[in-house]
Coordinates of C-alpha atoms and ligand atoms in Angstrom, one line a residue:
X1 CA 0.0 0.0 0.0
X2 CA 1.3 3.5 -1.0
X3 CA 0.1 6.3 1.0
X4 CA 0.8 10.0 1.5
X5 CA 0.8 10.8 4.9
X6 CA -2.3 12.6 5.8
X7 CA -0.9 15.8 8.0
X8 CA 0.8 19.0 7.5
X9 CA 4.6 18.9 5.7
X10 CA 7.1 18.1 7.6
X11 CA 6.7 15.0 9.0
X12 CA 8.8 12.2 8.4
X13 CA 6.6 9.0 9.7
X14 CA 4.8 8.0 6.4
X15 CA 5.1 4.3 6.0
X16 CA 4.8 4.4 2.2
X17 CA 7.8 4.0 0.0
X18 CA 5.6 6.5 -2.1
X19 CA 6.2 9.6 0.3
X20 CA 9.8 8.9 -0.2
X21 CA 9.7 8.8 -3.7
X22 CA 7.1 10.5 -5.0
X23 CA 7.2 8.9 -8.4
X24 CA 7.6 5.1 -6.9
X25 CA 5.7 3.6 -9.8
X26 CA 3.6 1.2 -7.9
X27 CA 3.9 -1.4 -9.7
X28 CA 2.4 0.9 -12.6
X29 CA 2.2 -1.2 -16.1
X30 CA -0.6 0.0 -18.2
X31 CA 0.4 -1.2 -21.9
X32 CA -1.8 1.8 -23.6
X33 CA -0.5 4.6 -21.3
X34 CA 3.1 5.2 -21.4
X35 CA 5.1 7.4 -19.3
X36 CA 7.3 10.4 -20.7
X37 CA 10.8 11.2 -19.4
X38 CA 9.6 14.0 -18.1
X39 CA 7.0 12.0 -15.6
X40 CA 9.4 9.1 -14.8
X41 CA 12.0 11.4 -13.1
X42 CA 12.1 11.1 -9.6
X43 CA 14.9 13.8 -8.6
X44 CA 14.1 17.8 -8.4
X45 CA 16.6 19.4 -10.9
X46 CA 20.0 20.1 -9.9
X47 CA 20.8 23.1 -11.9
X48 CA 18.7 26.1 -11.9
X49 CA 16.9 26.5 -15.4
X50 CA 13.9 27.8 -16.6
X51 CA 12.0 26.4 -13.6
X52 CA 13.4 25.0 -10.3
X53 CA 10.2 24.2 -8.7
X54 CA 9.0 20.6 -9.7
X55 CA 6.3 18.7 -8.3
X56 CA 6.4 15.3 -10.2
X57 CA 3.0 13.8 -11.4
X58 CA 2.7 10.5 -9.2
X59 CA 0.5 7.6 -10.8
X60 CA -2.5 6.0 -9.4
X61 CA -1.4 2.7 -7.2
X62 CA -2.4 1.2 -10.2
X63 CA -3.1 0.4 -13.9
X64 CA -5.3 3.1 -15.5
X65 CA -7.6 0.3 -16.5
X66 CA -7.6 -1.4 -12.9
X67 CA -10.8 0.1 -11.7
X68 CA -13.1 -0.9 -14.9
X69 CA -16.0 -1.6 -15.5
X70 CA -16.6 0.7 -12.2
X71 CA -14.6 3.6 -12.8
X72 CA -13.0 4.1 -17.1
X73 CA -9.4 4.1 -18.3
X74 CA -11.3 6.9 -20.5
X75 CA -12.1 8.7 -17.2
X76 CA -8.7 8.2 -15.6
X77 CA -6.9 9.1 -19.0
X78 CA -8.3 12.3 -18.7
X79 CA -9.0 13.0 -15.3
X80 CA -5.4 12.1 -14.1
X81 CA -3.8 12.4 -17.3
X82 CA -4.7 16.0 -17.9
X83 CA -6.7 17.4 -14.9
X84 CA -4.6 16.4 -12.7
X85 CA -1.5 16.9 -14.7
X86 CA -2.4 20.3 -15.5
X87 CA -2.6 21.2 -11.7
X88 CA 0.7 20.0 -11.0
X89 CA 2.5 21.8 -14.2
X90 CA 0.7 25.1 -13.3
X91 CA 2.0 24.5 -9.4
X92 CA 5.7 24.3 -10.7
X93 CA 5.1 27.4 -12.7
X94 CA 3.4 29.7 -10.1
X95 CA 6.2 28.9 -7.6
X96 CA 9.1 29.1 -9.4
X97 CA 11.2 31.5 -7.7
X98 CA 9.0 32.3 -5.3
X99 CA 9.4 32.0 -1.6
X100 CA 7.0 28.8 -1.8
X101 CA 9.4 26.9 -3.6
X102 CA 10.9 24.6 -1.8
X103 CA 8.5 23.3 0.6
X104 CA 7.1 19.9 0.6
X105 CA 3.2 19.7 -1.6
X106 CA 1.6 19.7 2.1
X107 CA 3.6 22.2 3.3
X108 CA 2.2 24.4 -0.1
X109 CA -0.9 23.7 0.6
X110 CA -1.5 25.2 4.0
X111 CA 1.2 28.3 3.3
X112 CA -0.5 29.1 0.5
X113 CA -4.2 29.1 2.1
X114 CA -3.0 31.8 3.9
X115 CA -5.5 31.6 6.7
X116 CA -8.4 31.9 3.7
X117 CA -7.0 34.4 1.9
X118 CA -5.3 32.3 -0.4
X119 CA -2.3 33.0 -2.5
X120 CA -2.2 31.9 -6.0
X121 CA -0.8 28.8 -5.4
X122 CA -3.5 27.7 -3.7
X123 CA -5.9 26.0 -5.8
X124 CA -3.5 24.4 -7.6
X125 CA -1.0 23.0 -4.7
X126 CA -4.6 21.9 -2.9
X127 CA -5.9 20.0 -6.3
X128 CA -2.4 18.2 -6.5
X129 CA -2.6 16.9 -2.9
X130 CA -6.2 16.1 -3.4
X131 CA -6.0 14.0 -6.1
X132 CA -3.0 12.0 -4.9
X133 CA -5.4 11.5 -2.0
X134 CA -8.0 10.6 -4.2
X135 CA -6.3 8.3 -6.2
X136 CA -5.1 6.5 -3.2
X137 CA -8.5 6.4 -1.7
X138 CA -9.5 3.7 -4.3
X139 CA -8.2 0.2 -5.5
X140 CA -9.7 -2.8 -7.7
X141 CA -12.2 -4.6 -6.1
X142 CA -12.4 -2.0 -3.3
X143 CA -15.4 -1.0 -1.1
X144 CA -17.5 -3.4 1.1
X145 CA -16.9 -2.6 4.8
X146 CA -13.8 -1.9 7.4
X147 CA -12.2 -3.6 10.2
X148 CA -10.7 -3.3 13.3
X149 CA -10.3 -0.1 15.1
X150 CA -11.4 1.5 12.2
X151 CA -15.0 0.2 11.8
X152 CA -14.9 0.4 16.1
X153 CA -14.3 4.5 15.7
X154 CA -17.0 4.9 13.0
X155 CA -19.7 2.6 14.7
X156 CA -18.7 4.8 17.9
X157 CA -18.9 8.3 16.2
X158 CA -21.2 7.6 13.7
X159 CA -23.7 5.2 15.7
X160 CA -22.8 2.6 13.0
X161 CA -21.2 1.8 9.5
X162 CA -24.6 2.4 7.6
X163 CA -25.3 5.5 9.4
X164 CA -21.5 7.0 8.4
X165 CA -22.8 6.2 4.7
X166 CA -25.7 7.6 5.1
X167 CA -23.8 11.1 6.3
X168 CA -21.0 10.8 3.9
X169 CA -23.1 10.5 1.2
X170 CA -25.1 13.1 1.9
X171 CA -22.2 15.2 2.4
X172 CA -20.9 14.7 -1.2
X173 CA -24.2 14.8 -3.0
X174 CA -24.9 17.7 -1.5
X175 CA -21.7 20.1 -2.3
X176 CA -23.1 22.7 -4.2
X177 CA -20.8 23.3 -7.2
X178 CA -17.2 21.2 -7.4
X179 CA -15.5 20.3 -4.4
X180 CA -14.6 16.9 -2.3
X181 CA -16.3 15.4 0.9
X182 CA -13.8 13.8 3.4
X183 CA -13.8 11.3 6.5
X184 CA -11.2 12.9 8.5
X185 CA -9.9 12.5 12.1
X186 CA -10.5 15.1 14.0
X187 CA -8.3 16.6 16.5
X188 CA -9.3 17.6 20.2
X189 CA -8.8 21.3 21.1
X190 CA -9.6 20.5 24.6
X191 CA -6.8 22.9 25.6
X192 CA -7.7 26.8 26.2
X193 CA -5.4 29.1 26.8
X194 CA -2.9 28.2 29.3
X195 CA -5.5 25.5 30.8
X196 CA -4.2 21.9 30.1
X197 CA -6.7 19.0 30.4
X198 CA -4.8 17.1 31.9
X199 CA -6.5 13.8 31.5
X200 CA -6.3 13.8 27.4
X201 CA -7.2 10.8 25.4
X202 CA -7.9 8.8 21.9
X203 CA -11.1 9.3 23.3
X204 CA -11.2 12.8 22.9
X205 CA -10.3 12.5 19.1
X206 CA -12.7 11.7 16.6
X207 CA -14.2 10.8 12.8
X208 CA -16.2 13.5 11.2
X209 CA -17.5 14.1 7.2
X210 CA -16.8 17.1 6.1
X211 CA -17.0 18.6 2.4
X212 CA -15.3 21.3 0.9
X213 CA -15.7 23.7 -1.7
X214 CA -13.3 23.9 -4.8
X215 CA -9.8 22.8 -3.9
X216 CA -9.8 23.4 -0.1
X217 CA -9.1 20.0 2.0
X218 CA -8.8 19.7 5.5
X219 CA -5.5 20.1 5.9
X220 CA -6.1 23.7 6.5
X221 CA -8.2 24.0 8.9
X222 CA -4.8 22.2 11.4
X223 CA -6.0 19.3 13.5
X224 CA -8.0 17.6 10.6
X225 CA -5.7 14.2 9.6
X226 CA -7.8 13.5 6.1
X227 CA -8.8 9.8 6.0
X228 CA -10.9 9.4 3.0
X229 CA -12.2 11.9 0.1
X230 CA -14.2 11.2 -3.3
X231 CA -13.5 14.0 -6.0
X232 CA -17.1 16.1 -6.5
X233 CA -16.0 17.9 -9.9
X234 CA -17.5 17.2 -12.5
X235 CA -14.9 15.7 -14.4
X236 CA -14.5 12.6 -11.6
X237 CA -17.9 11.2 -12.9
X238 CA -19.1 12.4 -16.0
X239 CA -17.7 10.3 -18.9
X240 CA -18.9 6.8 -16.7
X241 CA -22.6 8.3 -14.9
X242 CA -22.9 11.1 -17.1
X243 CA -25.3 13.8 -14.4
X244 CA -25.0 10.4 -12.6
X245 CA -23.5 12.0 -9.5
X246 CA -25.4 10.2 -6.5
X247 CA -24.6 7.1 -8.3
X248 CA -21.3 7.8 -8.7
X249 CA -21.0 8.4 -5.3
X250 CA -22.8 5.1 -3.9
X251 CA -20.5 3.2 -6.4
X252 CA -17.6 4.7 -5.2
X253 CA -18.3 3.9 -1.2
X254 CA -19.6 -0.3 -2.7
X255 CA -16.8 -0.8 -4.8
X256 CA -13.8 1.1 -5.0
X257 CA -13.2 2.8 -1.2
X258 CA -9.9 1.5 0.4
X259 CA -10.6 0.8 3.8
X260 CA -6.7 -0.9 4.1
X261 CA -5.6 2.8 3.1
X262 CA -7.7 4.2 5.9
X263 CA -7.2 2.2 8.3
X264 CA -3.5 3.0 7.6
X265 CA -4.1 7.0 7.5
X266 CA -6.1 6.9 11.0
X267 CA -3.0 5.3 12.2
X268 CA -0.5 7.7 10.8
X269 CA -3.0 9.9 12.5
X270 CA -2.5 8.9 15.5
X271 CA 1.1 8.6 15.2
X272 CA 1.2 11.9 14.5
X273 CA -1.2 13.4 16.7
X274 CA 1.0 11.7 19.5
X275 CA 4.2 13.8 17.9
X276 CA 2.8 16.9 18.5
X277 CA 1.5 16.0 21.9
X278 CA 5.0 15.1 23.2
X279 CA 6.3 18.0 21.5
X280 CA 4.0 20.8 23.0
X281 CA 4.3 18.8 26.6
X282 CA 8.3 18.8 25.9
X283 CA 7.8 22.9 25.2
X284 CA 5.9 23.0 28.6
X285 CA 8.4 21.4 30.4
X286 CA 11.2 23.9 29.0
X287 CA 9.0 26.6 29.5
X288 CA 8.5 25.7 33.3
X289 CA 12.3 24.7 34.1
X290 CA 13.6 28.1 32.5
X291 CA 15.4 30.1 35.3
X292 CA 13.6 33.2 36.4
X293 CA 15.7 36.0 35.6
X294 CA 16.0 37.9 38.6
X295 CA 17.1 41.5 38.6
X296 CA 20.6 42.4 40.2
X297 CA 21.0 43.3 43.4
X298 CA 22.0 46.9 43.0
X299 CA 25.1 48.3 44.7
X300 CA 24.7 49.9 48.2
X301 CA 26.5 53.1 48.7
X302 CA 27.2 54.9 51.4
X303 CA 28.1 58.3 51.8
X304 CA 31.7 57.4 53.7
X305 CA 32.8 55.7 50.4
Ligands
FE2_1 FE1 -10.6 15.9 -10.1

């Protein structure tokens, strides 16, 4: 399984070869599609050209055929051969030179949204992401149900594993206009100013759906770890359902959802969310120990000196 890890930039924990290389093939070997020079490079240019900034397009996790008759090699052809493609190119050329490049894609993606008012960037960092995510969301003879801890969060969230459908498919047949709905992992902000709670748990994280407009994902919004997300743009559905779009959807959550890939991201999820728990107690610990600057004793003097 080949994952991008699901949080904000810097992190090093993915467990996917693919994070590491963003152009690891995955075992890629569609005999009508074939791969330029320019796609198959995994290395960032050494020399400065015409354009230093190069985000690579990465594959599916498999053949562009591998999800017929459900989703088309037409559909992918197009969708990741030149939507998402075009994203990508148009990334390397609004960041070239600029003080975005440079930064991991996830790292682009939140700098860039600017606390909502986005930078150019935006839109097309945020669509590159997504549809890694996307395509990584799916494999052949996906969809049926999860296991494990997985399937125990969303049947504790959720109430159980129909009711979740129920609310994520409402949530993506009901974005007005393109966008993506997500099952992400949410985050507790139990903390509140200087108030620490000090008895913090798994328990106080949890799944939501969410949906979002355009290219926006939930990275930006911090303490949302993106589990799942179907594409809402028209493009994702409309050579294989046509206007199709709520069939598109319950097709998508039968029989192409990866629940091995999000059982893997709510993992990462909580690997990371660990991270930064030990490294805002490990700030409060400095914080505490620093010595209290304490002001000199000034100089007595006395008139006989
Ligand atoms: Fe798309």
């Amino acid at each position: 399984m080949n994952l991008l890890l699901p949080s904000t930039a810097s992190s090093s924990s993915s467990l996917s070869p693919s994070a590491l290389f963003p152009c690891y093939s995955h075992g890629f070997s569609s005999s009508s599609f074939k791969f330029s020079k320019k796609e198959s490079r995994c290395t960032r240019k050494a020399k400065r050209t015409e354009i230093t900034a190069k985000f690579e397009l990465k594959p599916p996790p498999y053949p562009l055929n591998a999800l017929e008759p459900i989703m088309s090699q037409e559909t992918l052809e197009y969708h990741w051969g030149k939507h998402h493609r075009t994203y990508v190119d148009n990334l390397n050329r609004q960041i070239d030179g600029t003080d975005l490049d440079g930064n991991s894609l996830e790292d682009t993606v939140v700098i860039s949204y600017n606390k909502g008012d986005i930078l150019p960037a935006f839109n097309n960092a945020a669509q590159a992401w997504n549809h890694d995510f996307f395509w990584e969301s799916m494999k052949p003879g996906g969809g049926g149900k999860p296991s494990g801890d997985l399937l125990k969060l969303i049947e504790r969230d959720f109430g159980s594993f129909e009711k979740f459908l129920d609310e994520f498919k409402t949530a993506a047949s009901t974005q007005f206009g393109s966008g993506w709905a997500w099952l992400a992992y949410k985050e507790s902000r139990l903390d509140v100013g200087n108030a620490v709670n000090p008895l913090r748990s798994d328990e106080d994280n949890k799944l939501v759906v969410v949906k979002t407009p355009n290219a926006v994902n939930p990275l930006v919004w911090n303490y949302y770890h993106p589990l799942l997300t179907i594409d809402i743009w028209e493009h994702a559905y409309f050579i294989d359902f046509q206007n199709g779009c709520r069939n598109y959807i319950s097709v998508f959550m039968d029989k192409l959802v990866s629940w091995e890939a999000v059982s893997l991201r709510l993992e990462q999820a909580k690997a990371r969310i660990m991270e930064r728990e030990e490294e805002a107690e490990r700030k409060r610990r400095e914080e505490e120990e620093k010595p209290t600057i304490s002001k000199a004793t000034p100089e007595l003097w006395t008139q006989n000196e």
